[in-house]
Short mmCIF file of C-alpha atoms in Angstrom, two decimals:
data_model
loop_
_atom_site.label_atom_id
_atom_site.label_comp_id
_atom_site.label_asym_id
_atom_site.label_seq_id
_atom_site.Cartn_x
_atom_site.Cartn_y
_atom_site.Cartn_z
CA UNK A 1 -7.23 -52.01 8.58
CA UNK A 2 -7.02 -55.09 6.37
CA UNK A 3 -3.49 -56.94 4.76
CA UNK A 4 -5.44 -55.94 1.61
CA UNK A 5 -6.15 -52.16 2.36
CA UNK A 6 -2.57 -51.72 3.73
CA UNK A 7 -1.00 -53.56 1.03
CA UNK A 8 -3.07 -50.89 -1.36
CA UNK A 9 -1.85 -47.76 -0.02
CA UNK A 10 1.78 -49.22 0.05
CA UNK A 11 1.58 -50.11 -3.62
CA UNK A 12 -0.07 -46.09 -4.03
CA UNK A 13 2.96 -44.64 -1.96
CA UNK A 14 5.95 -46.94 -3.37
CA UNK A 15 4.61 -46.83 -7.50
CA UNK A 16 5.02 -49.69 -9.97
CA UNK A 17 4.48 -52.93 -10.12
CA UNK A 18 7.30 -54.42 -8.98
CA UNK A 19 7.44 -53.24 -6.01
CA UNK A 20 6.67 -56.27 -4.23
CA UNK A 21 3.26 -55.40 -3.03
CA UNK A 22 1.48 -57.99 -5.44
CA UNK A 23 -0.92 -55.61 -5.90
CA UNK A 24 -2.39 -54.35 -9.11
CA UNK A 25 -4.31 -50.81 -9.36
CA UNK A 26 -7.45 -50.33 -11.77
CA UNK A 27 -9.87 -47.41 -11.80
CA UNK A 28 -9.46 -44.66 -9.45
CA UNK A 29 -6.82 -46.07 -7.62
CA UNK A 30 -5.28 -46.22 -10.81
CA UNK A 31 -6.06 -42.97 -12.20
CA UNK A 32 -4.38 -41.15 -8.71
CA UNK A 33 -1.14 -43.43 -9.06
CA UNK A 34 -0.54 -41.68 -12.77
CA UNK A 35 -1.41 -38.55 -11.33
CA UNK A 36 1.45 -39.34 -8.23
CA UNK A 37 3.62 -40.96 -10.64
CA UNK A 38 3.44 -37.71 -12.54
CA UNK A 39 4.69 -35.25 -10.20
CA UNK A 40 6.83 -37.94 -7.90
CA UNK A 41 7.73 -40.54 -10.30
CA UNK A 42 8.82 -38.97 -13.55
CA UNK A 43 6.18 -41.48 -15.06
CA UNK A 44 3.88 -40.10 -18.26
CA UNK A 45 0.73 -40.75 -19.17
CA UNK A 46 -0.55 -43.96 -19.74
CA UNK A 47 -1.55 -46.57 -17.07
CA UNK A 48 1.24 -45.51 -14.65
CA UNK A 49 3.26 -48.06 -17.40
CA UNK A 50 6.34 -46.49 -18.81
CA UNK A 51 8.72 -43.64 -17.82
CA UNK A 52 8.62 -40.41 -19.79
CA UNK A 53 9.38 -36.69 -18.89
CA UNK A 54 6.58 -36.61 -16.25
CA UNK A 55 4.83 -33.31 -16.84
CA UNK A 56 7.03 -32.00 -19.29
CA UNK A 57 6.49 -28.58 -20.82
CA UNK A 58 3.02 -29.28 -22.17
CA UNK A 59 0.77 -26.37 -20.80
CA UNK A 60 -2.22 -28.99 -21.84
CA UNK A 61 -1.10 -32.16 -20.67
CA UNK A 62 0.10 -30.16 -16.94
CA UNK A 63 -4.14 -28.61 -17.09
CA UNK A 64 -5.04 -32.45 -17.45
CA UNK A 65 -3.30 -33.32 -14.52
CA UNK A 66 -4.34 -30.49 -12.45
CA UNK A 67 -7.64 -31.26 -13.00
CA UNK A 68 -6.98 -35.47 -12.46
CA UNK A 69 -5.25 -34.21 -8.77
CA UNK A 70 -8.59 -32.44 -8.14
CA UNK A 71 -10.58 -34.87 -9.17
CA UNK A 72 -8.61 -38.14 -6.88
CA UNK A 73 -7.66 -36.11 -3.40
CA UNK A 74 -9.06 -33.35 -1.04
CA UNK A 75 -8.73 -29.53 -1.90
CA UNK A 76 -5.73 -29.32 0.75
CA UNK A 77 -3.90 -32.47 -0.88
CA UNK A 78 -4.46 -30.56 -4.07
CA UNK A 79 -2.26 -27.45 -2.59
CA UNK A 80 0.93 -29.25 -1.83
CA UNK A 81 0.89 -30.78 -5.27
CA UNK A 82 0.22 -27.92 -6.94
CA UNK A 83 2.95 -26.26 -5.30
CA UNK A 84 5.54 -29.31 -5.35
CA UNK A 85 4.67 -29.27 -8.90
CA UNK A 86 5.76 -25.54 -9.38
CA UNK A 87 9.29 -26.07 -7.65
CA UNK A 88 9.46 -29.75 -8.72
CA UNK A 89 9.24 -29.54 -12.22
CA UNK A 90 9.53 -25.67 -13.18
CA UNK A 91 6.11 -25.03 -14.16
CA UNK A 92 6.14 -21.41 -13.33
CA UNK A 93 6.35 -20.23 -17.08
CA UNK A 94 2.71 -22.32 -17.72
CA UNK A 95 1.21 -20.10 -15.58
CA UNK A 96 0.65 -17.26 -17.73
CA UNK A 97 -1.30 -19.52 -19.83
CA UNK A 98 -5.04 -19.24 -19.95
CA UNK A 99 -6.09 -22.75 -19.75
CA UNK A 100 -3.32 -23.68 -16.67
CA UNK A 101 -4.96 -20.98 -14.81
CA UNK A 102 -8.45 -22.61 -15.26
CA UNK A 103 -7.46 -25.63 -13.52
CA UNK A 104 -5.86 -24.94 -10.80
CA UNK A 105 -6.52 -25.12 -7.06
CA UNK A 106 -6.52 -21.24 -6.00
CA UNK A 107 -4.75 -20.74 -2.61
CA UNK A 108 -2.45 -18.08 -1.04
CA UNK A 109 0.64 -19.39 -2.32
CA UNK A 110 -0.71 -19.52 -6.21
CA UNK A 111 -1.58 -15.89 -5.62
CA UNK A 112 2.20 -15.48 -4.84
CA UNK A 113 3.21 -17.05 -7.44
CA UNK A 114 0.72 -15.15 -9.86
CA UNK A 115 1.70 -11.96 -8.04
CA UNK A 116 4.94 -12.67 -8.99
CA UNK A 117 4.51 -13.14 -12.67
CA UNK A 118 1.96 -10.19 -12.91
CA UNK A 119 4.43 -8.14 -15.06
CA UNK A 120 5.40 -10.53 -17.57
CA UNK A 121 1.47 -11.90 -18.36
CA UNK A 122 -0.42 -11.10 -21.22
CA UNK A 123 -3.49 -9.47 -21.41
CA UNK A 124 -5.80 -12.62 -21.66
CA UNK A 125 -4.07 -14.52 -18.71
CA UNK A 126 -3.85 -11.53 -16.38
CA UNK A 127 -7.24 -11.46 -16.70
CA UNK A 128 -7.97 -15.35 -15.60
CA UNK A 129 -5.36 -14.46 -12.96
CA UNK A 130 -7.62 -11.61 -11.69
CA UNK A 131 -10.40 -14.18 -11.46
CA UNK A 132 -8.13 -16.55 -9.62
CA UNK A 133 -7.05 -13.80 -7.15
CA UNK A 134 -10.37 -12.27 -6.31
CA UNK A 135 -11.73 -16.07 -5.38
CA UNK A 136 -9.01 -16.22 -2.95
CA UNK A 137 -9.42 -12.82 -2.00
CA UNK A 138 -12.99 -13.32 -1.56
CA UNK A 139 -12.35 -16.54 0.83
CA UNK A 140 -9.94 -14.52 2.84
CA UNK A 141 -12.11 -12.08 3.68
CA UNK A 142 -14.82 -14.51 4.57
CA UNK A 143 -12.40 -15.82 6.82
CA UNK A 144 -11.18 -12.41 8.71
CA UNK A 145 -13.10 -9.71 8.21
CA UNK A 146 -16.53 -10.54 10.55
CA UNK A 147 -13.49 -11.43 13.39
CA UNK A 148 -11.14 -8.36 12.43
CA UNK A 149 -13.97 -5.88 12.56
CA UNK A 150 -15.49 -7.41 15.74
CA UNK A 151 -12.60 -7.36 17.78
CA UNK A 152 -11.17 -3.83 16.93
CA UNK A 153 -14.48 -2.25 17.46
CA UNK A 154 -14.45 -3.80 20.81
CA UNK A 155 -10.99 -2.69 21.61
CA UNK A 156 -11.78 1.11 20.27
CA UNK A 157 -15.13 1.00 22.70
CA UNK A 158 -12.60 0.16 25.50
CA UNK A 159 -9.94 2.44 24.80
CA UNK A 160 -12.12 5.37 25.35
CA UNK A 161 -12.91 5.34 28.80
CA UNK A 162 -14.57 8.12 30.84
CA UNK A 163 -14.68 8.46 34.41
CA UNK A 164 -17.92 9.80 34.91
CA UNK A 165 -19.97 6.43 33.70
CA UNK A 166 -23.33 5.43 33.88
CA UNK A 167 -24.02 2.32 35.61
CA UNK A 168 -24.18 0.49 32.45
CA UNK A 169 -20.97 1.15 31.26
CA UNK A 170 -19.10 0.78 33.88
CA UNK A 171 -15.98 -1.69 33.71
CA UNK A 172 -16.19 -2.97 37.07
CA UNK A 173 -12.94 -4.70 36.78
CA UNK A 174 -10.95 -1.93 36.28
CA UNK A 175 -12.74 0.12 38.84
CA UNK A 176 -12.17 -2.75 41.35
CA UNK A 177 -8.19 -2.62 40.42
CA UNK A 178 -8.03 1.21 40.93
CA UNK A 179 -10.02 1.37 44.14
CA UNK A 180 -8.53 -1.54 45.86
CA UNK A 181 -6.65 0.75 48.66
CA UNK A 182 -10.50 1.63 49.81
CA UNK A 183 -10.86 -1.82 50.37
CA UNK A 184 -13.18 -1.68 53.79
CA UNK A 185 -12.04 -4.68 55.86
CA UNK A 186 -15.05 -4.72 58.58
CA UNK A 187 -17.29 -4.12 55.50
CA UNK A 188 -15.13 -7.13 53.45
CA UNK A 189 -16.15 -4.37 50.24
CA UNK A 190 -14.77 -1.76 48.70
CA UNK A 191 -15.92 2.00 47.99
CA UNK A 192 -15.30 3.23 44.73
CA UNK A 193 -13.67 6.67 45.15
CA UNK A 194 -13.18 6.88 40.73
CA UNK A 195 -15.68 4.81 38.65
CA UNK A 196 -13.85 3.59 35.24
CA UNK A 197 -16.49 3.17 32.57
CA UNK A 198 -16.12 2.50 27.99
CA UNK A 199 -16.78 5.45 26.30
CA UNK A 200 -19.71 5.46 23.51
CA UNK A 201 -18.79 4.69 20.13
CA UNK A 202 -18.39 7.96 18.22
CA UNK A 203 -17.75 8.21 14.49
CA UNK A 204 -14.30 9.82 14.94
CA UNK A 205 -11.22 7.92 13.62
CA UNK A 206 -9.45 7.12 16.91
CA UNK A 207 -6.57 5.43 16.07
CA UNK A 208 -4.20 5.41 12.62
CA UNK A 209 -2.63 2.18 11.52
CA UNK A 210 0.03 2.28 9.09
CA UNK A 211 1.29 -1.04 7.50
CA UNK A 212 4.72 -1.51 5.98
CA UNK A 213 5.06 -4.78 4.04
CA UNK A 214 8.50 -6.05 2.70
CA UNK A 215 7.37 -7.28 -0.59
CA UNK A 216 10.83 -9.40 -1.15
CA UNK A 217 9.94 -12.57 -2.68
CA UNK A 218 10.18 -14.60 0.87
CA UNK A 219 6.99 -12.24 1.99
CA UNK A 220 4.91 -13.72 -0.69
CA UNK A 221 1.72 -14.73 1.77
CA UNK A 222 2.37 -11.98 4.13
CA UNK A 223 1.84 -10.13 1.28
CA UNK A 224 -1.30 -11.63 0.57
CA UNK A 225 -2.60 -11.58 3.70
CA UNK A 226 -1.31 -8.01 4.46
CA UNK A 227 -3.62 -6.60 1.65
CA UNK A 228 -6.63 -8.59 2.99
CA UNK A 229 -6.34 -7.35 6.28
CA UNK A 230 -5.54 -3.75 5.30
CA UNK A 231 -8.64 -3.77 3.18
CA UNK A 232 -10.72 -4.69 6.27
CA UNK A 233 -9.03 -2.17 8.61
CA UNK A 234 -9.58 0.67 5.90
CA UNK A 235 -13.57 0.19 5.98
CA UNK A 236 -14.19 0.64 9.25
CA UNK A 237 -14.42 4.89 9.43
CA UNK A 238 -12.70 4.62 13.20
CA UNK A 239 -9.39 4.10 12.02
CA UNK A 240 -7.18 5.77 9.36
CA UNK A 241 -5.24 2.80 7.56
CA UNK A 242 -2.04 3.13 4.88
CA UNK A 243 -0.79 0.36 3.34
CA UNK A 244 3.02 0.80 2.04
CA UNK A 245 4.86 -1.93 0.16
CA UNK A 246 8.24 -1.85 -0.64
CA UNK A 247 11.69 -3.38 -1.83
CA UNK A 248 14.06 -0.98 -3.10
CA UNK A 249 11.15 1.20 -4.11
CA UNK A 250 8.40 2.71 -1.59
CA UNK A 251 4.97 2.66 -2.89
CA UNK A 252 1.76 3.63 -1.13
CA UNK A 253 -1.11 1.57 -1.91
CA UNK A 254 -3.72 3.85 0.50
CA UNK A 255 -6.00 4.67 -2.40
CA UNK A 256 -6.77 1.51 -4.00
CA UNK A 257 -7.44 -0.07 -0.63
CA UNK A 258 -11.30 -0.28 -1.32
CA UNK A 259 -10.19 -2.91 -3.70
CA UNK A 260 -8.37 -5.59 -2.34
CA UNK A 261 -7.76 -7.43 -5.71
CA UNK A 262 -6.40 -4.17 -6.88
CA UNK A 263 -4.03 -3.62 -3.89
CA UNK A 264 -2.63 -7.11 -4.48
CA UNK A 265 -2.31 -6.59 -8.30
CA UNK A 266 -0.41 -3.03 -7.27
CA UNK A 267 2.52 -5.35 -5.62
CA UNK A 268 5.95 -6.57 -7.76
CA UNK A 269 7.05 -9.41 -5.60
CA UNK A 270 10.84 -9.70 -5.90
CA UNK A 271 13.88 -7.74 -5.84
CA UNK A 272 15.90 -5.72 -3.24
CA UNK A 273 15.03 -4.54 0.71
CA UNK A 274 15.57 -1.22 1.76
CA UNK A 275 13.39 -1.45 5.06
CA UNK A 276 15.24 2.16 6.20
CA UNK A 277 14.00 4.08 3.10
CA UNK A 278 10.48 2.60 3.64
CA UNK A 279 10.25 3.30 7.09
CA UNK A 280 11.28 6.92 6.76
CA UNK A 281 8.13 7.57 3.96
CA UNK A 282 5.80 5.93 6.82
CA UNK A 283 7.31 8.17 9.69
CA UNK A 284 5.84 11.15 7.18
CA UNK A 285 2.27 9.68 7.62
CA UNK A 286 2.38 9.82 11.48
CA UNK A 287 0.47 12.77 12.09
CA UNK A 288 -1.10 11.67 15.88
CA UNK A 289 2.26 10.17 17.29
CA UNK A 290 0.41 8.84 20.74
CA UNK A 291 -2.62 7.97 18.84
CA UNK A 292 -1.09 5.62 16.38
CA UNK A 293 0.24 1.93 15.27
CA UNK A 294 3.07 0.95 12.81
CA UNK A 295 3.02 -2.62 12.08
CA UNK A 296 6.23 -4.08 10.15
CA UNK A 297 6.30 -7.02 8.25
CA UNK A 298 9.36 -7.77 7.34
CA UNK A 299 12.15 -10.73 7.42
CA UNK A 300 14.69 -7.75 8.72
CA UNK A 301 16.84 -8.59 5.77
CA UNK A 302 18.43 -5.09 5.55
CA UNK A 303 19.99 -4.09 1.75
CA UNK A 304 19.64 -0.59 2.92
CA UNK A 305 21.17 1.55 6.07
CA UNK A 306 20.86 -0.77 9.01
CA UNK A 307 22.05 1.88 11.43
CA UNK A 308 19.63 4.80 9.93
CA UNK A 309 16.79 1.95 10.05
CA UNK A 310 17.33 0.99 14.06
CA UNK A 311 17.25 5.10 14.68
CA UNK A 312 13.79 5.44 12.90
CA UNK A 313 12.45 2.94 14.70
CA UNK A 314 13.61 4.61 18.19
CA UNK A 315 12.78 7.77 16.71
CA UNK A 316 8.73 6.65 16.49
CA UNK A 317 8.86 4.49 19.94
CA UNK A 318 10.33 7.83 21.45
CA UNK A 319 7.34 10.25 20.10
CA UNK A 320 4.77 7.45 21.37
CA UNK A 321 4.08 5.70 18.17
CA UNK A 322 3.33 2.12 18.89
CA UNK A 323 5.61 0.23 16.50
CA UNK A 324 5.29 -3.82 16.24
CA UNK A 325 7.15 -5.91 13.82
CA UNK A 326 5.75 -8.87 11.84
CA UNK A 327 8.44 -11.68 11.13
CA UNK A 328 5.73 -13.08 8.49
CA UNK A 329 1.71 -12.65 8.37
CA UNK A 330 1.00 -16.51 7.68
CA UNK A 331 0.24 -19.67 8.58
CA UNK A 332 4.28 -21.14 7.74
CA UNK A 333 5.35 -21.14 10.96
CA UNK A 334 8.89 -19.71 12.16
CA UNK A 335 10.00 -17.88 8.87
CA UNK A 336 13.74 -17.47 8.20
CA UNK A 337 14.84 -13.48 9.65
CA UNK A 338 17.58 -11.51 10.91
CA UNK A 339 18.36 -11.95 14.00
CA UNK A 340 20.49 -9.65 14.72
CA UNK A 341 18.19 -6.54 13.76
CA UNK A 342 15.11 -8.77 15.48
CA UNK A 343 17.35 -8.63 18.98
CA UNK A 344 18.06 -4.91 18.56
CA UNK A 345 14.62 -4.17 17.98
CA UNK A 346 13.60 -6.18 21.31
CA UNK A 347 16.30 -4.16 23.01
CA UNK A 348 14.46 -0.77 22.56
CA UNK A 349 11.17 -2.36 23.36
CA UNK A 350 10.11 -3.57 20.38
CA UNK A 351 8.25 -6.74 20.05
CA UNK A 352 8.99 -8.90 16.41
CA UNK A 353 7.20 -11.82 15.56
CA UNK A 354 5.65 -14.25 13.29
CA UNK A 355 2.04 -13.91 13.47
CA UNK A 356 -1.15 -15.85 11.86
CA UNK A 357 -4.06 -14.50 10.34
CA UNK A 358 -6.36 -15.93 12.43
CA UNK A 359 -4.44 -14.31 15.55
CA UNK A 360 -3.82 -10.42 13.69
CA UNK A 361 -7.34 -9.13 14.96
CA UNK A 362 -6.61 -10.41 18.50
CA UNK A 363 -3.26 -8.88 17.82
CA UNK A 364 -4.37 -5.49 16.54
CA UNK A 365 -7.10 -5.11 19.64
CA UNK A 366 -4.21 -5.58 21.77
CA UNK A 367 -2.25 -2.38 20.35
CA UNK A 368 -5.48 -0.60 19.97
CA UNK A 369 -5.61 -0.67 24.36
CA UNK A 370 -1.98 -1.10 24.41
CA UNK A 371 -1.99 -4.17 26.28
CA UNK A 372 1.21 -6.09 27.14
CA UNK A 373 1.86 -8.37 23.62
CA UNK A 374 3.80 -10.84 26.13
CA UNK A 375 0.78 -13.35 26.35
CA UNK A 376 0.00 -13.40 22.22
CA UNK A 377 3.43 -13.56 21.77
CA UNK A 378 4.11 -16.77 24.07
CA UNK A 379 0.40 -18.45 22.57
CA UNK A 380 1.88 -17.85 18.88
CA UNK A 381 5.09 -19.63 20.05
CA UNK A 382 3.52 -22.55 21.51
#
């Protein structure tokens, strides 16, 4: 890199022209220092020259600059300024505004944040914001759903096993694990007593999946993500998927999951947790105890009966349900949680963790063959 290029991006990253650098900006290098100064400077309009109110509380002057950001740096640049700008500068309010929602950068966190506001929009920016969701929405899905459906398909087909196989569906690996004390040393082979083979697909829904999604305003992307995935898991006929969202309130989504935009739209982010009321509605759609998974997502923030909530949970591992918890459902990293009610889960045998979306359908054909969660567990960690 040359003295010239370095002393450029110095001048971009310190602002001003006095900061020593010598260097003067003009065309685009100008026009992305405004837009920096903007958000990190408290500079106004103008040639990055003078100090103002930054981005104020002009709905049109904050759609200029989202549109300048979008214009000078890469779509995932764009993100973090969008959202520094919404906690920065309390921008949240211009969001219900028609011509902010036309310019910005759609991502999972904006959804949030639209989520969030759905209640208090009026009619002609709820329906921008619908537009902005379902883009999203429709990216998510490009991103999951060929992987999601793949993977629990596979796991379904090897979940039911039959013992009578033909030779081209036998699992030889498993056959060679349960015959391995007819191991024939002077032969050096073995001879299958019990041949373990995948069952055909069948049309039959072999496995229900409830999810339970805390939708306290921390779970915002979980959220998100939650209804994406649920969506996916609901077309495919094998499985019978709920989706229940709560805070204080329960409320069963199940019927509008053929519309993912919808199911989102059906959430109030916010409020109170009462994680022991919504678990006790979900333990009334467990119909097939052995046969089904119950997948929390939740911080473990308890408002409501902590005691009540740990008994639930004991109650449903007891009958055979298989019960994971979900710290988060997104790509943040280690969320904030409980850990008090995350160690008593582990001590009944329950595994909770943050999990990304791109690891949920390895995740979910896991449970589906009830395989040990140890290994995804550690790989999420590390």
């Amino acid at each position: 890199m040359s003295d010239e290029e370095r002393l450029r991006r110095w001048r971009l990253v310190l602002g001003g022209d006095g900061d020593g650098t010598g260097v003067r900006l003009s065309g685009t290098d100008s026009g992305m220092d405004d837009a920096l100064g903007a958000l990190y400077r408290g500079e106004g309009d103008g040639g990055g020259s003078g100090r103002s109110a930054g981005l104020g509380g002009s709905a049109p002057k904050v759609a200029r600059w989202l549109g300048d950001i979008r214009q000078y740096f890469p779509s995932t640049v764009v993100q973090v300024m969008q959202a520094d700008a919404i906690e920065r500068l309390n921008l949240t309010r211009l969001l219900v505004e028609p011509e902010m929602l036309e310019a910005v950068e759609p991502d999972v966190h904006l959804v949030g944040t639209l989520l969030s506001l759905n209640k208090v929009m009026p009619d002609k920016a709820r329906a921008t914001a619908r537009m902005v969701v379902a883009k999203v929405v429709a990216e998510l899905e490009r991103r999951v759903a060929n992987k999601t459906r793949a993977m629990v398909t596979g796991a379904l087909n090897r979940a039911a096993r039959i013992n009578r196989p033909r030779h081209r569906d036998i699992d030889w690996q498993r056959t060679i694990r349960a015959n391995l004390k007819h191991y024939q040393a002077e032969h050096r082979t073995i001879v299958p007593e019990r041949l373990i083979g995948y069952g055909r697909q069948t049309r039959a829904v072999q496995r229900d999946v409830v999810l339970c999604v805390d939708q306290s305003g921390s779970m915002a992307a979980s959220v998100v993500y939650s209804g994406v995935f649920a969506a996916v898991l609901a077309s495919m006929k094998t499985l019978r998927t709920s989706l229940v969202v709560f805070d204080t309130a329960v409320v069963d989504l199940t019927d509008q999951l053929h519309d993912p935009v919808e199911v989102l739209f059906g959430t109030q982010l916010g409020g109170g947790t009462d994680i022991n009321r919504a678990i006790g509605y979900c333990q009334g759609l467990v119909t097939r105890p052995r046969d089904s998974i119950f997948i929390l997502i939740s911080d473990l923030y308890e408002g409501g009966v902590r005691a009540e909530m740990l008994r639930r949970v004991a109650a449903m591992t007891a009958a055979g349900v298989q019960v994971i918890v979900l710290l988060a459902l997104s790509d943040e990293g280690q969320p904030a949680y409980d850990h008090g009610n995350a160690a008593a889960l582990a001590a009944m045998g329950v595994p909770s963790f943050a999990c990304t979306p791109d690891a949920f359908p390895e995740l979910m054909a896991a449970a589906i063959e009830r395989r040990d969660l140890g290994p995804l567990i550690e790989k999420l960690k590390g």
